[in-house]
XYZ file of C-alpha atoms in Angstrom:
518
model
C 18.777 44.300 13.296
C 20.354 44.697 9.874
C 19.577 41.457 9.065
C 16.155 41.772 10.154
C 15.751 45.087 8.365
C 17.107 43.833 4.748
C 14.804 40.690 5.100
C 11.593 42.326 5.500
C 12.047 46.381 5.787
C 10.124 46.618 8.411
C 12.680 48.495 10.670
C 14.652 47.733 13.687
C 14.174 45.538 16.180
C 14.054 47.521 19.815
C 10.240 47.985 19.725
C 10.353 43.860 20.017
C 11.683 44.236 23.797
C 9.291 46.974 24.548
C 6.355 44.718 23.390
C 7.322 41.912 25.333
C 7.879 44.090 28.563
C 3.668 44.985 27.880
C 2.850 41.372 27.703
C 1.519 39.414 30.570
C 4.010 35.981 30.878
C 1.216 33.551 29.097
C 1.156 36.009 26.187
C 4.986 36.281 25.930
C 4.979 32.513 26.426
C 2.803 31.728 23.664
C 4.497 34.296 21.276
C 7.472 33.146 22.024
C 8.613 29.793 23.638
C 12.396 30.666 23.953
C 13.670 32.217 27.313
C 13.418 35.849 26.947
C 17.694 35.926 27.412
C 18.115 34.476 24.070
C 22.136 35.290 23.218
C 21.054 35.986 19.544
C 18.573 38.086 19.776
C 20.184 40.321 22.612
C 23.105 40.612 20.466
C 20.510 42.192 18.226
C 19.084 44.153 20.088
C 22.165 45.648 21.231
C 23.030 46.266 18.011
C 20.151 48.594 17.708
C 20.794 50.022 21.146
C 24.251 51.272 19.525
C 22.877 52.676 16.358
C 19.949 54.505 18.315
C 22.673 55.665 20.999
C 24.713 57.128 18.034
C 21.639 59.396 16.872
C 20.558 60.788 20.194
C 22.718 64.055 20.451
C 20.900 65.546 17.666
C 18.341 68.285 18.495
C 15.011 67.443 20.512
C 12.279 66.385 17.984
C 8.769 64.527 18.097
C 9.693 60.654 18.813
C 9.022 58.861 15.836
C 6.290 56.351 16.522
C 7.493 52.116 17.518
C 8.050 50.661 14.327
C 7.361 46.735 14.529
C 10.505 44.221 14.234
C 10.353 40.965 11.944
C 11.057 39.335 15.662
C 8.077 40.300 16.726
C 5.454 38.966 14.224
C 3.685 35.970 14.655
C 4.792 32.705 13.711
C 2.508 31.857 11.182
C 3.495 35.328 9.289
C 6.898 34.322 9.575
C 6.450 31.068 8.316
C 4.885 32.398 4.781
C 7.151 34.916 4.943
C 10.513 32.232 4.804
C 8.978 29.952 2.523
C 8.801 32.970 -0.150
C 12.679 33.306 0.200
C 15.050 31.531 -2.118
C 16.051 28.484 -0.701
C 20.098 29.253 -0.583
C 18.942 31.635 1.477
C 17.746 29.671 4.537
C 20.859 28.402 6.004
C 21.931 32.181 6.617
C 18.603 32.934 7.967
C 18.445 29.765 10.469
C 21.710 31.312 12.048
C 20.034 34.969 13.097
C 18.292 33.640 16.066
C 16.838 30.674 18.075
C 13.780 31.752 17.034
C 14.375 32.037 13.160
C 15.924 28.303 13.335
C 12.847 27.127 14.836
C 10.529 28.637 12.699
C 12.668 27.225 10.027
C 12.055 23.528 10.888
C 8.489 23.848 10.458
C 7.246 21.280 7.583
C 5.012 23.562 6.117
C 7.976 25.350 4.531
C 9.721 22.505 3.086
C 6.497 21.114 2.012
C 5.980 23.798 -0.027
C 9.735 24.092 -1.457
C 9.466 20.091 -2.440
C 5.990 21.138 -4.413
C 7.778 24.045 -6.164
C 10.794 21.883 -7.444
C 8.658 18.672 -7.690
C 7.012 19.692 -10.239
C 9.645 18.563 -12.584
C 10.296 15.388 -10.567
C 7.049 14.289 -9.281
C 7.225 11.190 -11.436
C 10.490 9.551 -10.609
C 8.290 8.929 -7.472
C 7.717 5.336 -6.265
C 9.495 1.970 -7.267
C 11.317 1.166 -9.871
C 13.034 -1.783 -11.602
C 16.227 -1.063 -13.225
C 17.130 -2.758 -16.746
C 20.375 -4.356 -15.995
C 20.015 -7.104 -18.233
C 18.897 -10.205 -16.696
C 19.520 -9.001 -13.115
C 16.975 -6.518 -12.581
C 17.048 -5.166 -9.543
C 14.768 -2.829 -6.593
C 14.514 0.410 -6.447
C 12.473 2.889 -4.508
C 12.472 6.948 -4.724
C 11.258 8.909 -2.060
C 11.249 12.538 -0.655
C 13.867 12.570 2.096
C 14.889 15.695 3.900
C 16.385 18.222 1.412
C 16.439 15.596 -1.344
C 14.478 12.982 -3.654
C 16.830 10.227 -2.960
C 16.875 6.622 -5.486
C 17.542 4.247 -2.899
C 18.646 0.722 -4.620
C 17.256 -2.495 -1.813
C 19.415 -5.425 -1.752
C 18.933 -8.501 -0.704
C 20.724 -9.952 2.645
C 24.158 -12.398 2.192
C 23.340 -15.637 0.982
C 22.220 -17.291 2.592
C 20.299 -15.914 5.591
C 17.304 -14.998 3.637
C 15.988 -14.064 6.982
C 17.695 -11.421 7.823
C 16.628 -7.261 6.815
C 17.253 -6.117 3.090
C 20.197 -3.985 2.604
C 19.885 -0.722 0.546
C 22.194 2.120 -0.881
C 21.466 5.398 -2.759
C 21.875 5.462 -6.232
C 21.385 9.149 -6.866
C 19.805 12.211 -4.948
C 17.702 15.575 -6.130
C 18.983 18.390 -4.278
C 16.170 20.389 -3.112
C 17.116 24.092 -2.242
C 16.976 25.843 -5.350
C 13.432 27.115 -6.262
C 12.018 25.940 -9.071
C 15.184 23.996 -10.059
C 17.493 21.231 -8.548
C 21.032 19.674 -8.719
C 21.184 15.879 -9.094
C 23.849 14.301 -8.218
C 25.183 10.785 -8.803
C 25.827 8.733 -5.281
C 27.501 5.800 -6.932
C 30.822 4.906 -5.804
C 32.916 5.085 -2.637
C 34.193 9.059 -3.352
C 31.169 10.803 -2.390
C 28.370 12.867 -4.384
C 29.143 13.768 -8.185
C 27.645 15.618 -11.035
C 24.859 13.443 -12.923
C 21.371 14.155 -14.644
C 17.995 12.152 -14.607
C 16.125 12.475 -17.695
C 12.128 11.875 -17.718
C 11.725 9.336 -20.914
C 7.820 9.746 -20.253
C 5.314 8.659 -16.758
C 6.388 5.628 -16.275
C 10.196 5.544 -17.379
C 12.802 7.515 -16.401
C 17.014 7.151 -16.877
C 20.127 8.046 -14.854
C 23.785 9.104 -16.158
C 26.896 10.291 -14.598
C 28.948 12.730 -15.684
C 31.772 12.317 -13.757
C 32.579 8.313 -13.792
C 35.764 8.856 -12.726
C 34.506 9.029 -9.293
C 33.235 5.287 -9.852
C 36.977 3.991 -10.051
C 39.499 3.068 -7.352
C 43.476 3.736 -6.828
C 43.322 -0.190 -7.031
C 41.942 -0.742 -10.171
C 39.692 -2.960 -11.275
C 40.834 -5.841 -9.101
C 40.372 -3.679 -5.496
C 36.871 -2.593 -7.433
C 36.022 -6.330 -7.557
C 37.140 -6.751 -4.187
C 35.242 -4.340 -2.572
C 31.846 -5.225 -4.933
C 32.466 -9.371 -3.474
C 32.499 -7.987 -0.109
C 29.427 -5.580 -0.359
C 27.279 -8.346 -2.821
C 28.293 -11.465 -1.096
C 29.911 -10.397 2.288
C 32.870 -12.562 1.688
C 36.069 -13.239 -0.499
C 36.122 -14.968 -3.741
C 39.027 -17.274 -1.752
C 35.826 -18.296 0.293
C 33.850 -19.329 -2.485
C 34.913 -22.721 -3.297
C 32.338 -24.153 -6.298
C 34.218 -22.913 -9.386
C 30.400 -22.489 -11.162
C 29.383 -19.781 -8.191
C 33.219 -18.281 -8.989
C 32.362 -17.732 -12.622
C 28.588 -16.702 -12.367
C 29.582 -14.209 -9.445
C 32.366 -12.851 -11.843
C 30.267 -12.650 -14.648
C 27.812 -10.536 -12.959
C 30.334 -8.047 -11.587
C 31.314 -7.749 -15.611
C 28.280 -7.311 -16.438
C 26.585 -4.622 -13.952
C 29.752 -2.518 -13.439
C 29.964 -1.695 -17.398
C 26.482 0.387 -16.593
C 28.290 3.114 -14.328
C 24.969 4.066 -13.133
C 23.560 5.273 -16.270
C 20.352 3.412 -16.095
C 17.328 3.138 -17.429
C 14.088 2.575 -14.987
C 10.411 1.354 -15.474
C 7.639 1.871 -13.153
C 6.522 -1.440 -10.898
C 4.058 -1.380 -8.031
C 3.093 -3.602 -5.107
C 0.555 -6.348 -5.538
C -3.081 -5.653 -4.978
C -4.350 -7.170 -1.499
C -7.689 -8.842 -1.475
C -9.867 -10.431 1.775
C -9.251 -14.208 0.366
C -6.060 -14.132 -0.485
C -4.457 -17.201 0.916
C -2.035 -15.202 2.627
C -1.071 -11.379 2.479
C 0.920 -10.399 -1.103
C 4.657 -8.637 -1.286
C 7.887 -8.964 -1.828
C 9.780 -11.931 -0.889
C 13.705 -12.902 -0.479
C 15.478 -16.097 -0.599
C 18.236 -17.799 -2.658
C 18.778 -19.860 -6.136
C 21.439 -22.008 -5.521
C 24.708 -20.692 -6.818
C 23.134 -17.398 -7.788
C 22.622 -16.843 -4.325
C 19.377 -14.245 -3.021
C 16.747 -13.058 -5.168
C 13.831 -10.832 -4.568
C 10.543 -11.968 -5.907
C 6.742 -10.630 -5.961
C 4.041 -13.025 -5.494
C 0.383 -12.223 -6.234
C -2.222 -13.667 -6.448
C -5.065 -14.476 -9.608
C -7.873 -16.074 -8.539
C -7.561 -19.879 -8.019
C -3.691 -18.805 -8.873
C -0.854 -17.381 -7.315
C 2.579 -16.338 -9.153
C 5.967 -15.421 -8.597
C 7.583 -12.604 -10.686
C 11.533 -12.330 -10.400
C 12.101 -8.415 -9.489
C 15.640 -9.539 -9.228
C 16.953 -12.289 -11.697
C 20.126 -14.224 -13.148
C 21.280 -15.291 -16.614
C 19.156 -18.698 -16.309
C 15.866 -16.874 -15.673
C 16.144 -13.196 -15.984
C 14.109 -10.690 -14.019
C 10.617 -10.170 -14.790
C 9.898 -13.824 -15.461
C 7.201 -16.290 -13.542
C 9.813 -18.183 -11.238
C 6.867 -19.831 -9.697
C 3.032 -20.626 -9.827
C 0.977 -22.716 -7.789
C -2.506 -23.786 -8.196
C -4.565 -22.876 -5.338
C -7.531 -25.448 -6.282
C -5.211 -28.437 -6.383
C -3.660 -28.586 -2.711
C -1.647 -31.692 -2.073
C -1.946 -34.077 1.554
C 1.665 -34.816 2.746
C 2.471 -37.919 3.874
C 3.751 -39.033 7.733
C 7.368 -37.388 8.001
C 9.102 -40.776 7.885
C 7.241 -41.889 4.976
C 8.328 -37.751 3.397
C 11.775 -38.900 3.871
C 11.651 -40.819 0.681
C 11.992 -38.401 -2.240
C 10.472 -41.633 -4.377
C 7.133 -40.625 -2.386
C 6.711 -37.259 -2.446
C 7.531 -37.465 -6.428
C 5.180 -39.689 -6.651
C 2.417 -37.946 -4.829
C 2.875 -34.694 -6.923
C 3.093 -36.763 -10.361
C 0.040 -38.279 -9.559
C -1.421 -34.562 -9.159
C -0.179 -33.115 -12.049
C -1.546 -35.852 -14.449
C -4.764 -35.095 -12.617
C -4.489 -31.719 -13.664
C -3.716 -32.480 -17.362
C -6.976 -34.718 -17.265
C -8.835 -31.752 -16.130
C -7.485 -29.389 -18.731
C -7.562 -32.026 -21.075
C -11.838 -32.371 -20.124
C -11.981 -28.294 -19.983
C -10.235 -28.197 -23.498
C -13.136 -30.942 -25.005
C -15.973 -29.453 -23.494
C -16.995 -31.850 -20.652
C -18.084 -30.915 -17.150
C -15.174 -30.849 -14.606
C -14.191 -33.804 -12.675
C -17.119 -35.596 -10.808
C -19.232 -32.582 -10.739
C -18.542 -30.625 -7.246
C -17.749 -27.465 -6.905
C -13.991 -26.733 -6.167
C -13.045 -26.252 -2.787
C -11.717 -23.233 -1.307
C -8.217 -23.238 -0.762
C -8.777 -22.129 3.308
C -11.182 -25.176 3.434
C -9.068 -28.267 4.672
C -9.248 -30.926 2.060
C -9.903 -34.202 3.143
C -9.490 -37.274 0.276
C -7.330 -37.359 -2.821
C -4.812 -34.735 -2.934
C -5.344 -32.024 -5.995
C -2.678 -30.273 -8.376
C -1.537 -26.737 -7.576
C 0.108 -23.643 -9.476
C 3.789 -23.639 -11.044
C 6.929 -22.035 -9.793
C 10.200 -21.635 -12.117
C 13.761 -23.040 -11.445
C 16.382 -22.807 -13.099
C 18.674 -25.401 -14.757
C 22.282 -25.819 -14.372
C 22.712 -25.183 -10.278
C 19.113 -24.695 -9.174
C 17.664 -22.927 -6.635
C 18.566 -23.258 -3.037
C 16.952 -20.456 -1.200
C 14.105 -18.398 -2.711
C 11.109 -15.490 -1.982
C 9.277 -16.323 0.988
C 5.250 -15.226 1.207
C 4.149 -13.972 4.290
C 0.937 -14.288 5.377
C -1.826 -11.647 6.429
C -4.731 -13.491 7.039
C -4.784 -16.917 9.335
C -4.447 -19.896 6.849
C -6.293 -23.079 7.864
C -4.792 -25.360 10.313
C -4.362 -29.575 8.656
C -7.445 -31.202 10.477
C -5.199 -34.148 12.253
C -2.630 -31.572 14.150
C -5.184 -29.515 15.847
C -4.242 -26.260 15.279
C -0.540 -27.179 15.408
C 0.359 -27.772 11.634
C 1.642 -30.518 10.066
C 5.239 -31.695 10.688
C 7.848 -31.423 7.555
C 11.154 -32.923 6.652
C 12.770 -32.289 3.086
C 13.405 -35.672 1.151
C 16.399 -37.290 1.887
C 18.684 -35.991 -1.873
C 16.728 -32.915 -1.931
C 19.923 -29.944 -1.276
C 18.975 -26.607 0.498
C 21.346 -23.787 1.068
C 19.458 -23.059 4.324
C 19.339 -25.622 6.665
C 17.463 -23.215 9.170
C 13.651 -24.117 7.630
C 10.629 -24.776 9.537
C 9.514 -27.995 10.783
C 6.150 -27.620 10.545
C 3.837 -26.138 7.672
C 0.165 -25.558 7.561
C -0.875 -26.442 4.529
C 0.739 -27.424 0.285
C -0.282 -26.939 -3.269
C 0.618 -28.135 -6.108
C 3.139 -25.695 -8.345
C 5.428 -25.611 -11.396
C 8.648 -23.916 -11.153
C 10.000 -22.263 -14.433
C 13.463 -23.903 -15.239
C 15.921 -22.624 -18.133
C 19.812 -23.254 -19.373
C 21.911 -20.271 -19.168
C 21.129 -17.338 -21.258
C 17.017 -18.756 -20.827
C 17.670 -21.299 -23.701
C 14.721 -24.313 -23.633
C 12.706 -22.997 -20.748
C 9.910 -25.030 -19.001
C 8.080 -25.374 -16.533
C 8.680 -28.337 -14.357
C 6.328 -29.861 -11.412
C 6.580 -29.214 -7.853
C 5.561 -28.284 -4.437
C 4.464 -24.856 -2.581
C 4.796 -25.508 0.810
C 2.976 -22.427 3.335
C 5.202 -22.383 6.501
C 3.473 -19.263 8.280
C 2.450 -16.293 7.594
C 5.811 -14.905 6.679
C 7.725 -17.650 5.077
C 7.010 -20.339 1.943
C 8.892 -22.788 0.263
C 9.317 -24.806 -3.127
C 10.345 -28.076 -3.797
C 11.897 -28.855 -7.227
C 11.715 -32.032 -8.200
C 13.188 -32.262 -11.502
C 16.388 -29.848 -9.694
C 15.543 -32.126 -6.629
C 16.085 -28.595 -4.507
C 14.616 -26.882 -1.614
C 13.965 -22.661 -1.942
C 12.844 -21.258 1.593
C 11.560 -17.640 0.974
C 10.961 -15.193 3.745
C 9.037 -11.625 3.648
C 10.597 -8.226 2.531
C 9.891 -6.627 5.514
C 10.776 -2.931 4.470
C 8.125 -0.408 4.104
C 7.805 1.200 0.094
C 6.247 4.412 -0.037
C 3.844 5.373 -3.310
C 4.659 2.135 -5.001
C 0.419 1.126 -4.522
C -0.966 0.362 -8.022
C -3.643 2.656 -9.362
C -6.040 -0.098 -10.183
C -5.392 -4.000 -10.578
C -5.422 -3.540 -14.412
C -2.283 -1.545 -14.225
C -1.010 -3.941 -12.296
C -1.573 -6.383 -14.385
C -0.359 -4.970 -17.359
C 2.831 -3.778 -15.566
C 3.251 -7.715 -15.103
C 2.961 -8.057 -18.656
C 5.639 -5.407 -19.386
C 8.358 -6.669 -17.841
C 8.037 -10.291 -18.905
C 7.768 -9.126 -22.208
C 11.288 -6.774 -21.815
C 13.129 -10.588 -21.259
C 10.763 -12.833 -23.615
């Protein structure tokens, strides 16, 4: 009763029992969906017994009139009446009653709370790409609970670019104060710690610790490394035989750790989807030879599509076009035995790209295109000459094995001869993949170039190659020059308010972070 009494001032709670008693079962039923024998709210109302047993020897008077309990007011009351309350406040409150704790997991209240202190936070919103140099990386912010919580997606261990994408939180905003919030730095195996975001303006915001100490282990550096191999990679650098993979997967833990989660963020969203798209945009996972799993974003430009590195490595950094293929220029494989020879397939695609550089050549002189048709449609199954297709980077010096893989939304045309089957595919013999698990059939290829650099992106170019649509999930890229195989697969995890606000911001968020690694 004292509790209910400082809360509201309303009085004590006895008249509550008394009401109910006058109620008919449905009407105490709706008021009130807890058994009437609720332990906490007898222990109330014996409370209230006492104090009114304590005053009854006094001298006969005039009853004062029922006076109405908090208890007893409707839910909806209560409700506005909680979410005025500080927000310390409501754990005490929850442990009054049954029907206080109820009442107290109604969204309306926490709604309203997240409003109050999101006003300062609102834009940290949505997904992010950290500048970590040339690694990039994925993050996504999103109201959870009690907290705004920076959760950091990673891909799987190389190299099962099939399986789900791993995440961990980077930071949280801790909700409960009005109109204020504690944030609190999750990095590190010692638990939450002191930190501060700071709003650099809409679309950029940074992270710092303040207590880094937290960061380090009783080990040292060395058990540090240890336990980074095991979470990055899943294994032990004794398991990593190829002494290039030793030093690049050494130089990264260098590199990142020296940040100590004081990061800056910039704003990316998801590609725009359109009705004839070849297949549905996203993220996509998959690996790049010894720098194992990268995440990549392909969209698409009209007759183009492209692949932006979200995550990168010191070859070709993140927020560079790994890949793009040209959707006007698809290419006619040949019988699997006769796809066997590398000599073939290189020769097929050569042929395509000087095709191309006649066109562009024709384009760049002012004469009519080709032999006058109009292009096909990339769903339309091209019968005759094969056509070029758009480019897709690589990376020199240990090229890609596994890569981003596309999935598809829409049903992409079946190849004419295998009736609705697709088309049976072999890599070359000489071409190296990480993953050995691809598919053995496709649906349909293009023509690509694949952006290929020395370490530190010294002399990039783009190279020619192959974009090969497995379903509507998975892709792949064949790079000749690097003679490798990249198998992407769809990100499959679901990114809340990370939707561009028109394809022109999109666009010119693709711009942005190219031009933070030109």
């Amino acid at each position: 009763m004292a509790v209910c009494a400082r809360l509201c001032g309303v009085g004590p709670s006895r008249g509550c029992r008394r009401r109910q008693q006058r109620r008919g079962p449905a009407e105490t039923a709706a008021a009130d969906s807890e058994p009437d024998t609720d332990p906490e709210e007898e222990r109330i109302e014996a409370g209230a017994a006492a104090l009114a047993g304590a005053g009854g020897g006094r001298g006969a008077g005039p009853s004062p009139p029922p006076r109405c309990s908090l208890l007893e007011l409707p839910p909806e009351l209560l409700v506005e009446i909680f979410a005025s309350l500080p927000g310390t406040d409501l754990p005490s409150l929850a442990q009054v009653c049954t029907k206080f704790r109820r009442i107290l997991h109604t969204d309306t209240i926490w709604r309203r709370r997240c409003r109050e202190v999101l006003h300062r936070y609102r834009h940290i919103l949505g997904l992010w790409q950290p500048d970590i140099g040339p690694y990039g990386g994925l993050l996504n912010v999103v109201v959870d609970g009690l907290f705004i919580i920076g959760w950091m997606y990673l891909p799987p261990h190389d190299p099962h670019v099939d399986d789900p994408m791993r995440f961990k939180p980077l930071f949280r905003v801790h909700l409960m104060e009005r109109k204020s919030a504690t944030v609190e730095c999750m990095y590190g195996h010692r638990g939450p710690h002191n930190g501060h975001i700071q709003i650099v303006k809409k679309d950029e915001f940074s992270t710092k610790c303040n207590q880094t100490d937290h960061h380090r282990m009783s080990g040292g550096r060395q058990e540090e490394f240890r336990t980074w191999l095991r979470e990055e990679w899943g294994r032990t650098l004794e398991d990593i035989f190829h002494e290039h993979m030793q030093e690049l997967i050494l130089m990264k833990f260098i590199y990142t750790s020296q940040y100590d989660n004081c990061l800056t963020y910039r704003r990316i969203y998801l590609p725009p989807s359109h009705p004839d798209d070849l297949i549905r945009p996203g993220l996509f996972k998959g690996t790049y030879g010894s720098h194992g799993l990268e995440i990549v974003m392909l969209s698409f430009h009209g007759k183009r599509a492209r692949g932006t590195k979200i995550t990168g490595d010191p070859n070709i950094p993140a927020g560079q076009q790994t890949v793009e293929i040209d959707l006007m220029h698809r290419i006619q494989l040949p019988d699997v035995e006769s796809l066997r020879s590398f000599n073939e397939l290189s020769r097929i695609v050569l042929e395509v790209r000087e095709q191309v550089r006649q066109e562009q050549q024709q384009q760049e002189d002012g004469a009519e295109d080709g032999d006058g048709r109009a292009p096909q449609s990339p769903r339309e199954p091209q019968r005759g000459p094969a056509q070029p297709s758009v480019e897709l980077p690589a990376e020199k010096g240990g090229g890609p094995a596994d890569g981003e893989a596309a999935a598809a939304a829409a049903p992409a045309p079946e190849q004419p001869a295998q009736s609705g089957q697709g088309q049976p595919f072999v890599l070359p013999v000489g071409v190296s993949s990480r993953n050995e698990d691809y598919p053995r059939t496709c649906r349909m290829c293009f023509y690509g170039t694949g952006l290929i650099a020395g370490h530190g992106f010294t002399s990039p170019e783009r190279t020619p190659g192959v974009f090969i649509l497995f379903d509507e999930d998975r892709f792949g890229f064949i790079w000749l020059e690097l003679k490798s195989f990249s198998l992407y697969s769809r990100v499959r995890a679901t990114f809340r308010n990370a939707e561009a606000p028109s394809p022109q911001a999109f666009e010119e968020m693709l711009k942005n972070i190219q031009s933070l690694t030109s």
